[in-house]
Short mmCIF file of N, CA and C in Angstrom, two decimals:
data_model
loop_
_atom_site.label_atom_id
_atom_site.label_comp_id
_atom_site.label_asym_id
_atom_site.label_seq_id
_atom_site.Cartn_x
_atom_site.Cartn_y
_atom_site.Cartn_z
N MET A 1 22.39 41.55 -32.38
CA MET A 1 22.74 40.32 -31.68
C MET A 1 21.46 39.64 -31.18
N THR A 2 21.50 38.35 -31.06
CA THR A 2 20.40 37.61 -30.45
C THR A 2 20.96 36.73 -29.36
N GLY A 3 20.08 36.29 -28.48
CA GLY A 3 20.48 35.42 -27.39
C GLY A 3 20.17 33.98 -27.70
N HIS A 4 21.03 33.10 -27.20
CA HIS A 4 20.84 31.66 -27.37
C HIS A 4 21.39 30.99 -26.13
N THR A 5 20.59 30.11 -25.56
CA THR A 5 21.06 29.31 -24.42
C THR A 5 20.71 27.86 -24.66
N GLN A 6 21.52 26.98 -24.10
CA GLN A 6 21.20 25.55 -24.11
C GLN A 6 21.73 24.97 -22.82
N ASN A 7 20.82 24.39 -22.05
CA ASN A 7 21.17 23.78 -20.77
C ASN A 7 20.56 22.40 -20.70
N GLU A 8 21.24 21.49 -20.02
CA GLU A 8 20.73 20.13 -19.93
C GLU A 8 21.00 19.54 -18.57
N ILE A 9 20.24 18.50 -18.27
CA ILE A 9 20.41 17.78 -17.01
C ILE A 9 19.93 16.35 -17.24
N THR A 10 20.51 15.42 -16.50
CA THR A 10 20.03 14.04 -16.52
C THR A 10 19.33 13.78 -15.21
N ILE A 11 18.12 13.25 -15.33
CA ILE A 11 17.27 12.97 -14.18
C ILE A 11 17.18 11.45 -14.02
N ALA A 12 17.50 10.95 -12.85
CA ALA A 12 17.47 9.50 -12.59
C ALA A 12 16.02 9.07 -12.35
N ALA A 13 15.27 9.08 -13.44
CA ALA A 13 13.85 8.71 -13.39
C ALA A 13 13.44 8.28 -14.79
N PRO A 14 12.39 7.45 -14.87
CA PRO A 14 11.92 7.02 -16.18
C PRO A 14 11.42 8.19 -17.04
N LEU A 15 11.60 8.05 -18.33
CA LEU A 15 11.17 9.07 -19.28
C LEU A 15 9.70 9.43 -19.10
N ASP A 16 8.83 8.45 -18.94
CA ASP A 16 7.40 8.72 -18.80
C ASP A 16 7.11 9.64 -17.62
N LEU A 17 7.78 9.42 -16.51
CA LEU A 17 7.56 10.25 -15.33
C LEU A 17 8.10 11.66 -15.55
N VAL A 18 9.28 11.78 -16.14
CA VAL A 18 9.85 13.10 -16.41
C VAL A 18 8.94 13.86 -17.37
N TRP A 19 8.49 13.19 -18.42
CA TRP A 19 7.60 13.83 -19.39
C TRP A 19 6.32 14.31 -18.70
N GLU A 20 5.72 13.42 -17.94
CA GLU A 20 4.45 13.73 -17.26
C GLU A 20 4.59 14.93 -16.33
N MET A 21 5.61 14.93 -15.49
CA MET A 21 5.74 15.98 -14.49
C MET A 21 6.15 17.32 -15.10
N THR A 22 7.01 17.31 -16.10
CA THR A 22 7.48 18.58 -16.67
C THR A 22 6.49 19.17 -17.67
N ASN A 23 5.51 18.40 -18.09
CA ASN A 23 4.51 18.92 -19.03
C ASN A 23 3.14 19.12 -18.38
N ASP A 24 3.07 18.99 -17.07
CA ASP A 24 1.85 19.23 -16.32
C ASP A 24 1.84 20.71 -15.90
N LEU A 25 1.38 21.56 -16.82
CA LEU A 25 1.46 23.01 -16.62
C LEU A 25 0.84 23.48 -15.31
N GLU A 26 -0.31 22.94 -14.98
CA GLU A 26 -1.01 23.39 -13.77
C GLU A 26 -0.18 23.16 -12.51
N ASN A 27 0.75 22.22 -12.56
CA ASN A 27 1.58 21.93 -11.39
C ASN A 27 2.95 22.62 -11.43
N TRP A 28 3.19 23.44 -12.44
CA TRP A 28 4.49 24.13 -12.51
C TRP A 28 4.82 24.94 -11.27
N PRO A 29 3.86 25.61 -10.60
CA PRO A 29 4.24 26.35 -9.39
C PRO A 29 4.81 25.43 -8.28
N ARG A 30 4.52 24.14 -8.34
CA ARG A 30 5.08 23.21 -7.36
C ARG A 30 6.37 22.56 -7.88
N LEU A 31 6.63 22.70 -9.17
CA LEU A 31 7.83 22.12 -9.77
C LEU A 31 8.95 23.17 -9.88
N PHE A 32 8.60 24.37 -10.30
CA PHE A 32 9.55 25.49 -10.43
C PHE A 32 9.38 26.40 -9.21
N THR A 33 10.48 26.91 -8.69
CA THR A 33 10.36 27.83 -7.55
C THR A 33 10.07 29.25 -7.98
N GLU A 34 10.27 29.58 -9.26
CA GLU A 34 10.09 30.97 -9.72
C GLU A 34 8.66 31.33 -10.07
N TYR A 35 7.80 30.34 -10.30
CA TYR A 35 6.43 30.63 -10.74
C TYR A 35 5.45 30.62 -9.58
N GLU A 36 4.71 31.70 -9.48
CA GLU A 36 3.67 31.79 -8.46
C GLU A 36 2.39 31.12 -8.93
N SER A 37 2.08 31.33 -10.24
CA SER A 37 0.83 30.74 -10.74
C SER A 37 0.90 30.51 -12.25
N VAL A 38 0.04 29.60 -12.69
CA VAL A 38 -0.17 29.30 -14.10
C VAL A 38 -1.67 29.33 -14.33
N GLU A 39 -2.08 30.09 -15.33
CA GLU A 39 -3.49 30.16 -15.69
C GLU A 39 -3.64 29.70 -17.14
N VAL A 40 -4.31 28.56 -17.33
CA VAL A 40 -4.54 28.07 -18.69
C VAL A 40 -5.63 28.93 -19.33
N LEU A 41 -5.32 29.52 -20.48
CA LEU A 41 -6.26 30.40 -21.18
C LEU A 41 -7.00 29.68 -22.29
N ALA A 42 -6.33 28.72 -22.94
CA ALA A 42 -6.96 27.99 -24.05
C ALA A 42 -6.19 26.71 -24.32
N ARG A 43 -6.94 25.72 -24.78
CA ARG A 43 -6.33 24.46 -25.25
C ARG A 43 -6.90 24.19 -26.63
N GLU A 44 -6.02 23.91 -27.57
CA GLU A 44 -6.43 23.61 -28.93
C GLU A 44 -5.55 22.46 -29.41
N GLY A 45 -6.12 21.24 -29.46
CA GLY A 45 -5.30 20.07 -29.76
C GLY A 45 -4.29 19.89 -28.64
N HIS A 46 -3.01 19.78 -29.01
CA HIS A 46 -1.95 19.65 -28.00
C HIS A 46 -1.40 21.00 -27.55
N ARG A 47 -1.82 22.08 -28.22
CA ARG A 47 -1.30 23.42 -27.90
C ARG A 47 -2.08 24.02 -26.75
N THR A 48 -1.33 24.57 -25.81
CA THR A 48 -1.92 25.26 -24.67
C THR A 48 -1.42 26.70 -24.65
N THR A 49 -2.33 27.64 -24.48
CA THR A 49 -1.98 29.04 -24.27
C THR A 49 -2.22 29.31 -22.79
N PHE A 50 -1.23 29.90 -22.13
CA PHE A 50 -1.32 30.06 -20.68
C PHE A 50 -0.58 31.31 -20.23
N ARG A 51 -0.96 31.79 -19.05
CA ARG A 51 -0.29 32.93 -18.43
C ARG A 51 0.56 32.41 -17.28
N LEU A 52 1.82 32.79 -17.29
CA LEU A 52 2.74 32.49 -16.19
C LEU A 52 2.94 33.76 -15.38
N THR A 53 2.89 33.65 -14.08
CA THR A 53 3.16 34.77 -13.20
C THR A 53 4.24 34.34 -12.23
N MET A 54 5.27 35.16 -12.14
CA MET A 54 6.39 34.85 -11.26
C MET A 54 6.16 35.42 -9.87
N HIS A 55 6.89 34.90 -8.90
CA HIS A 55 6.91 35.50 -7.57
C HIS A 55 7.55 36.88 -7.71
N PRO A 56 7.21 37.82 -6.83
CA PRO A 56 7.83 39.15 -6.92
C PRO A 56 9.36 39.05 -6.86
N ASP A 57 10.02 39.90 -7.67
CA ASP A 57 11.48 39.91 -7.64
C ASP A 57 11.98 40.72 -6.45
N GLU A 58 13.30 40.92 -6.36
CA GLU A 58 13.88 41.61 -5.21
C GLU A 58 13.41 43.06 -5.09
N ASN A 59 12.88 43.62 -6.18
CA ASN A 59 12.34 44.99 -6.14
C ASN A 59 10.83 45.01 -5.94
N GLY A 60 10.22 43.83 -5.78
CA GLY A 60 8.78 43.75 -5.59
C GLY A 60 7.99 43.70 -6.89
N THR A 61 8.69 43.68 -8.03
CA THR A 61 8.02 43.64 -9.33
C THR A 61 7.54 42.22 -9.62
N VAL A 62 6.29 42.10 -10.07
CA VAL A 62 5.73 40.81 -10.46
C VAL A 62 5.71 40.75 -11.98
N TRP A 63 6.42 39.78 -12.55
CA TRP A 63 6.48 39.61 -14.00
C TRP A 63 5.47 38.56 -14.41
N SER A 64 4.77 38.83 -15.50
CA SER A 64 3.76 37.91 -16.01
C SER A 64 3.71 38.03 -17.52
N TRP A 65 3.43 36.91 -18.19
CA TRP A 65 3.34 36.92 -19.65
C TRP A 65 2.52 35.72 -20.12
N VAL A 66 2.11 35.78 -21.39
CA VAL A 66 1.35 34.69 -22.00
C VAL A 66 2.27 33.96 -22.97
N SER A 67 2.21 32.63 -22.91
CA SER A 67 2.99 31.78 -23.80
C SER A 67 2.10 30.72 -24.43
N GLU A 68 2.59 30.16 -25.52
CA GLU A 68 1.99 28.97 -26.14
C GLU A 68 2.99 27.84 -26.00
N ARG A 69 2.48 26.65 -25.77
CA ARG A 69 3.35 25.48 -25.58
C ARG A 69 2.69 24.30 -26.26
N GLU A 70 3.49 23.55 -27.05
CA GLU A 70 2.95 22.40 -27.75
C GLU A 70 3.90 21.20 -27.62
N PRO A 71 3.55 20.26 -26.75
CA PRO A 71 4.37 19.06 -26.61
C PRO A 71 4.08 18.06 -27.73
N ASP A 72 5.09 17.31 -28.13
CA ASP A 72 4.96 16.26 -29.13
C ASP A 72 5.59 15.00 -28.54
N ARG A 73 4.74 14.13 -28.01
CA ARG A 73 5.22 12.94 -27.31
C ARG A 73 5.98 12.00 -28.24
N GLU A 74 5.58 11.93 -29.51
CA GLU A 74 6.25 11.03 -30.45
C GLU A 74 7.71 11.41 -30.66
N THR A 75 8.00 12.71 -30.77
CA THR A 75 9.37 13.17 -31.01
C THR A 75 10.10 13.54 -29.72
N LEU A 76 9.39 13.45 -28.59
CA LEU A 76 9.94 13.81 -27.29
C LEU A 76 10.46 15.24 -27.27
N THR A 77 9.67 16.13 -27.86
CA THR A 77 10.03 17.54 -27.89
C THR A 77 8.84 18.40 -27.49
N VAL A 78 9.16 19.62 -27.08
CA VAL A 78 8.14 20.62 -26.79
C VAL A 78 8.63 21.92 -27.42
N ARG A 79 7.73 22.58 -28.12
CA ARG A 79 8.03 23.90 -28.69
C ARG A 79 7.13 24.91 -27.98
N ALA A 80 7.72 26.02 -27.62
CA ALA A 80 6.96 27.07 -26.94
C ALA A 80 7.45 28.43 -27.43
N ARG A 81 6.57 29.41 -27.25
CA ARG A 81 6.96 30.78 -27.59
C ARG A 81 6.14 31.73 -26.74
N ARG A 82 6.73 32.88 -26.48
CA ARG A 82 5.98 33.92 -25.77
C ARG A 82 5.05 34.60 -26.75
N VAL A 83 3.79 34.73 -26.35
CA VAL A 83 2.80 35.45 -27.14
C VAL A 83 2.82 36.93 -26.73
N GLU A 84 2.82 37.16 -25.43
CA GLU A 84 3.05 38.50 -24.89
C GLU A 84 4.55 38.56 -24.59
N THR A 85 5.28 39.27 -25.41
CA THR A 85 6.73 39.18 -25.34
C THR A 85 7.38 40.08 -24.30
N GLY A 86 6.65 41.08 -23.80
CA GLY A 86 7.23 41.97 -22.79
C GLY A 86 8.51 42.60 -23.31
N PRO A 87 9.63 42.48 -22.57
CA PRO A 87 10.88 43.11 -23.00
C PRO A 87 11.59 42.37 -24.14
N PHE A 88 11.06 41.20 -24.52
CA PHE A 88 11.67 40.42 -25.60
C PHE A 88 11.09 40.81 -26.95
N ALA A 89 11.93 40.90 -27.96
CA ALA A 89 11.44 41.04 -29.34
C ALA A 89 10.80 39.71 -29.74
N HIS A 90 11.44 38.61 -29.31
CA HIS A 90 10.87 37.27 -29.47
C HIS A 90 11.54 36.35 -28.46
N MET A 91 10.84 35.26 -28.13
CA MET A 91 11.37 34.23 -27.24
C MET A 91 10.79 32.91 -27.70
N ASN A 92 11.67 32.04 -28.19
CA ASN A 92 11.27 30.70 -28.62
C ASN A 92 12.02 29.68 -27.77
N ILE A 93 11.30 28.66 -27.34
CA ILE A 93 11.86 27.67 -26.42
C ILE A 93 11.64 26.28 -27.00
N HIS A 94 12.66 25.44 -26.88
CA HIS A 94 12.57 24.06 -27.35
C HIS A 94 13.08 23.16 -26.23
N TRP A 95 12.24 22.22 -25.82
CA TRP A 95 12.65 21.23 -24.83
C TRP A 95 12.78 19.91 -25.56
N GLN A 96 13.82 19.15 -25.21
CA GLN A 96 14.04 17.85 -25.81
C GLN A 96 14.34 16.84 -24.70
N TYR A 97 13.78 15.66 -24.85
CA TYR A 97 13.95 14.60 -23.87
C TYR A 97 14.59 13.40 -24.57
N GLU A 98 15.44 12.68 -23.81
CA GLU A 98 16.07 11.49 -24.37
C GLU A 98 16.28 10.49 -23.25
N GLU A 99 15.88 9.26 -23.51
CA GLU A 99 16.13 8.20 -22.53
C GLU A 99 17.60 7.81 -22.62
N VAL A 100 18.30 7.84 -21.49
CA VAL A 100 19.71 7.48 -21.41
C VAL A 100 19.87 6.45 -20.30
N PRO A 101 21.00 5.72 -20.26
CA PRO A 101 21.15 4.68 -19.23
C PRO A 101 20.92 5.18 -17.80
N ALA A 102 21.29 6.40 -17.50
CA ALA A 102 21.14 6.94 -16.14
C ALA A 102 19.74 7.49 -15.87
N GLY A 103 18.87 7.49 -16.89
CA GLY A 103 17.52 8.01 -16.69
C GLY A 103 17.02 8.76 -17.90
N THR A 104 16.74 10.06 -17.73
CA THR A 104 16.21 10.89 -18.80
C THR A 104 17.03 12.16 -18.91
N ARG A 105 17.53 12.40 -20.10
CA ARG A 105 18.26 13.64 -20.38
C ARG A 105 17.24 14.66 -20.88
N MET A 106 17.26 15.84 -20.26
CA MET A 106 16.35 16.91 -20.65
C MET A 106 17.20 18.12 -21.06
N VAL A 107 16.91 18.65 -22.25
CA VAL A 107 17.66 19.79 -22.79
C VAL A 107 16.70 20.94 -23.06
N TRP A 108 17.05 22.12 -22.55
CA TRP A 108 16.26 23.33 -22.81
C TRP A 108 17.08 24.25 -23.69
N THR A 109 16.51 24.65 -24.81
CA THR A 109 17.16 25.61 -25.72
C THR A 109 16.25 26.82 -25.84
N GLN A 110 16.82 28.00 -25.69
CA GLN A 110 16.05 29.23 -25.80
C GLN A 110 16.74 30.16 -26.79
N ASP A 111 15.98 30.64 -27.76
CA ASP A 111 16.45 31.62 -28.72
C ASP A 111 15.59 32.86 -28.57
N PHE A 112 16.23 34.01 -28.44
CA PHE A 112 15.49 35.22 -28.13
C PHE A 112 16.28 36.45 -28.56
N ALA A 113 15.60 37.57 -28.51
CA ALA A 113 16.23 38.87 -28.68
C ALA A 113 15.49 39.85 -27.78
N MET A 114 16.23 40.74 -27.18
CA MET A 114 15.63 41.77 -26.35
C MET A 114 15.25 42.96 -27.23
N LYS A 115 14.18 43.64 -26.86
CA LYS A 115 13.80 44.86 -27.56
C LYS A 115 14.85 45.93 -27.26
N PRO A 116 15.05 46.86 -28.18
CA PRO A 116 16.05 47.93 -27.95
C PRO A 116 15.77 48.72 -26.66
N GLU A 117 14.50 48.90 -26.31
CA GLU A 117 14.16 49.67 -25.11
C GLU A 117 14.12 48.83 -23.83
N ALA A 118 14.42 47.55 -23.93
CA ALA A 118 14.41 46.68 -22.75
C ALA A 118 15.47 47.15 -21.74
N PRO A 119 15.23 46.92 -20.46
CA PRO A 119 16.18 47.38 -19.44
C PRO A 119 17.51 46.61 -19.43
N VAL A 120 17.57 45.48 -20.16
CA VAL A 120 18.80 44.68 -20.24
C VAL A 120 19.03 44.29 -21.70
N ASP A 121 20.25 43.88 -22.02
CA ASP A 121 20.55 43.49 -23.39
C ASP A 121 20.60 41.96 -23.52
N ASP A 122 20.85 41.49 -24.74
CA ASP A 122 20.87 40.04 -25.02
C ASP A 122 21.93 39.32 -24.19
N ALA A 123 23.09 39.92 -24.04
CA ALA A 123 24.17 39.28 -23.29
C ALA A 123 23.78 39.11 -21.82
N TRP A 124 23.20 40.15 -21.23
CA TRP A 124 22.78 40.06 -19.83
C TRP A 124 21.72 38.97 -19.66
N MET A 125 20.74 38.95 -20.58
CA MET A 125 19.66 37.97 -20.47
C MET A 125 20.18 36.55 -20.70
N THR A 126 21.14 36.38 -21.60
CA THR A 126 21.75 35.07 -21.82
C THR A 126 22.36 34.56 -20.53
N ASP A 127 23.14 35.39 -19.86
CA ASP A 127 23.76 34.99 -18.59
C ASP A 127 22.69 34.69 -17.54
N ASN A 128 21.66 35.51 -17.48
CA ASN A 128 20.59 35.32 -16.50
C ASN A 128 19.85 34.00 -16.74
N ILE A 129 19.50 33.74 -18.00
CA ILE A 129 18.78 32.50 -18.32
C ILE A 129 19.66 31.28 -18.03
N ASN A 130 20.94 31.34 -18.41
CA ASN A 130 21.84 30.22 -18.14
C ASN A 130 21.95 29.94 -16.64
N ARG A 131 22.11 30.99 -15.86
CA ARG A 131 22.24 30.84 -14.41
C ARG A 131 20.95 30.27 -13.81
N ASN A 132 19.82 30.85 -14.18
CA ASN A 132 18.54 30.43 -13.61
C ASN A 132 18.13 29.03 -14.09
N SER A 133 18.41 28.70 -15.35
CA SER A 133 18.05 27.38 -15.87
C SER A 133 18.74 26.28 -15.08
N LYS A 134 20.01 26.50 -14.75
CA LYS A 134 20.75 25.49 -13.98
C LYS A 134 20.11 25.28 -12.60
N VAL A 135 19.71 26.38 -11.96
CA VAL A 135 19.06 26.29 -10.65
C VAL A 135 17.73 25.54 -10.77
N GLN A 136 16.87 25.96 -11.71
CA GLN A 136 15.56 25.35 -11.85
C GLN A 136 15.67 23.88 -12.27
N MET A 137 16.58 23.58 -13.19
CA MET A 137 16.74 22.18 -13.62
C MET A 137 17.18 21.30 -12.45
N GLY A 138 18.06 21.81 -11.60
CA GLY A 138 18.49 21.04 -10.43
C GLY A 138 17.33 20.77 -9.48
N LEU A 139 16.51 21.79 -9.24
CA LEU A 139 15.35 21.62 -8.37
C LEU A 139 14.34 20.64 -8.98
N ILE A 140 14.12 20.76 -10.28
CA ILE A 140 13.19 19.86 -10.97
C ILE A 140 13.72 18.43 -10.89
N ARG A 141 15.01 18.25 -11.15
CA ARG A 141 15.61 16.92 -11.04
C ARG A 141 15.35 16.33 -9.66
N ASP A 142 15.62 17.11 -8.62
CA ASP A 142 15.45 16.62 -7.25
C ASP A 142 14.00 16.24 -6.98
N ARG A 143 13.06 17.04 -7.43
CA ARG A 143 11.64 16.76 -7.19
C ARG A 143 11.16 15.53 -7.96
N ILE A 144 11.62 15.39 -9.19
CA ILE A 144 11.21 14.22 -9.98
C ILE A 144 11.86 12.96 -9.44
N GLU A 145 13.13 13.03 -9.07
CA GLU A 145 13.79 11.85 -8.50
C GLU A 145 13.13 11.43 -7.19
N LYS A 146 12.68 12.39 -6.40
CA LYS A 146 11.95 12.07 -5.16
C LYS A 146 10.64 11.37 -5.50
N ALA A 147 9.91 11.89 -6.49
CA ALA A 147 8.65 11.26 -6.91
C ALA A 147 8.91 9.86 -7.45
N ALA A 148 9.99 9.69 -8.19
CA ALA A 148 10.33 8.37 -8.74
C ALA A 148 10.62 7.39 -7.61
N ALA A 149 11.36 7.82 -6.60
CA ALA A 149 11.66 6.95 -5.45
C ALA A 149 10.39 6.57 -4.71
N GLU A 150 9.49 7.53 -4.54
CA GLU A 150 8.23 7.25 -3.84
C GLU A 150 7.37 6.25 -4.61
N ARG A 151 7.48 6.27 -5.93
CA ARG A 151 6.72 5.34 -6.77
C ARG A 151 7.45 4.04 -7.04
N GLY A 152 8.69 3.96 -6.60
CA GLY A 152 9.49 2.77 -6.87
C GLY A 152 9.87 2.66 -8.35
N ALA A 153 9.89 3.78 -9.04
CA ALA A 153 10.21 3.82 -10.46
C ALA A 153 11.71 4.00 -10.65
N THR A 154 12.30 3.22 -11.52
CA THR A 154 13.71 3.35 -11.80
C THR A 154 13.92 3.64 -13.27
N PRO A 155 15.05 4.31 -13.60
CA PRO A 155 15.32 4.61 -15.00
C PRO A 155 15.28 3.36 -15.87
N GLY A 156 14.77 3.54 -17.08
CA GLY A 156 14.69 2.41 -18.02
C GLY A 156 13.38 1.68 -17.92
N LEU A 157 12.60 1.97 -16.89
CA LEU A 157 11.29 1.33 -16.74
C LEU A 157 10.22 2.39 -16.88
N THR A 158 9.15 2.07 -17.56
CA THR A 158 8.06 3.04 -17.69
C THR A 158 7.17 2.96 -16.46
N ASP A 159 6.53 4.05 -16.19
CA ASP A 159 5.63 4.12 -15.03
C ASP A 159 4.38 3.31 -15.25
#
């Protein structure tokens, strides 16, 4: 079995602002509540290799891994994958953005498989990712909408 999730949210902010804020890796610890730090390891063209470190979990464990991320502004997509897979056999992520009348629709799709020796299975991780994605997307929406209001930016208008 493999895991697959797809979650989406509409953010009442211009596409340019949503794109800018969600693709500013160095600021992810201020955008996502789960990340303690981001360390950029390499940049090659539009591709960035970076280390994400999470805040300690309820058991005090700090999770960290290396990923590659490549945004494509023309197609309004981002492709990413874990380079250091940890408990995952593989983890591929696709973000898609679309300008809609209410602002910007953002869709996160994750395809993955857990290693046989991982402490959880694909079904557990699917539920976990779905639950957490909804929380993080809501927080991101709120932060971007606040930034849009501070800038006087409204959906349908570029920054």
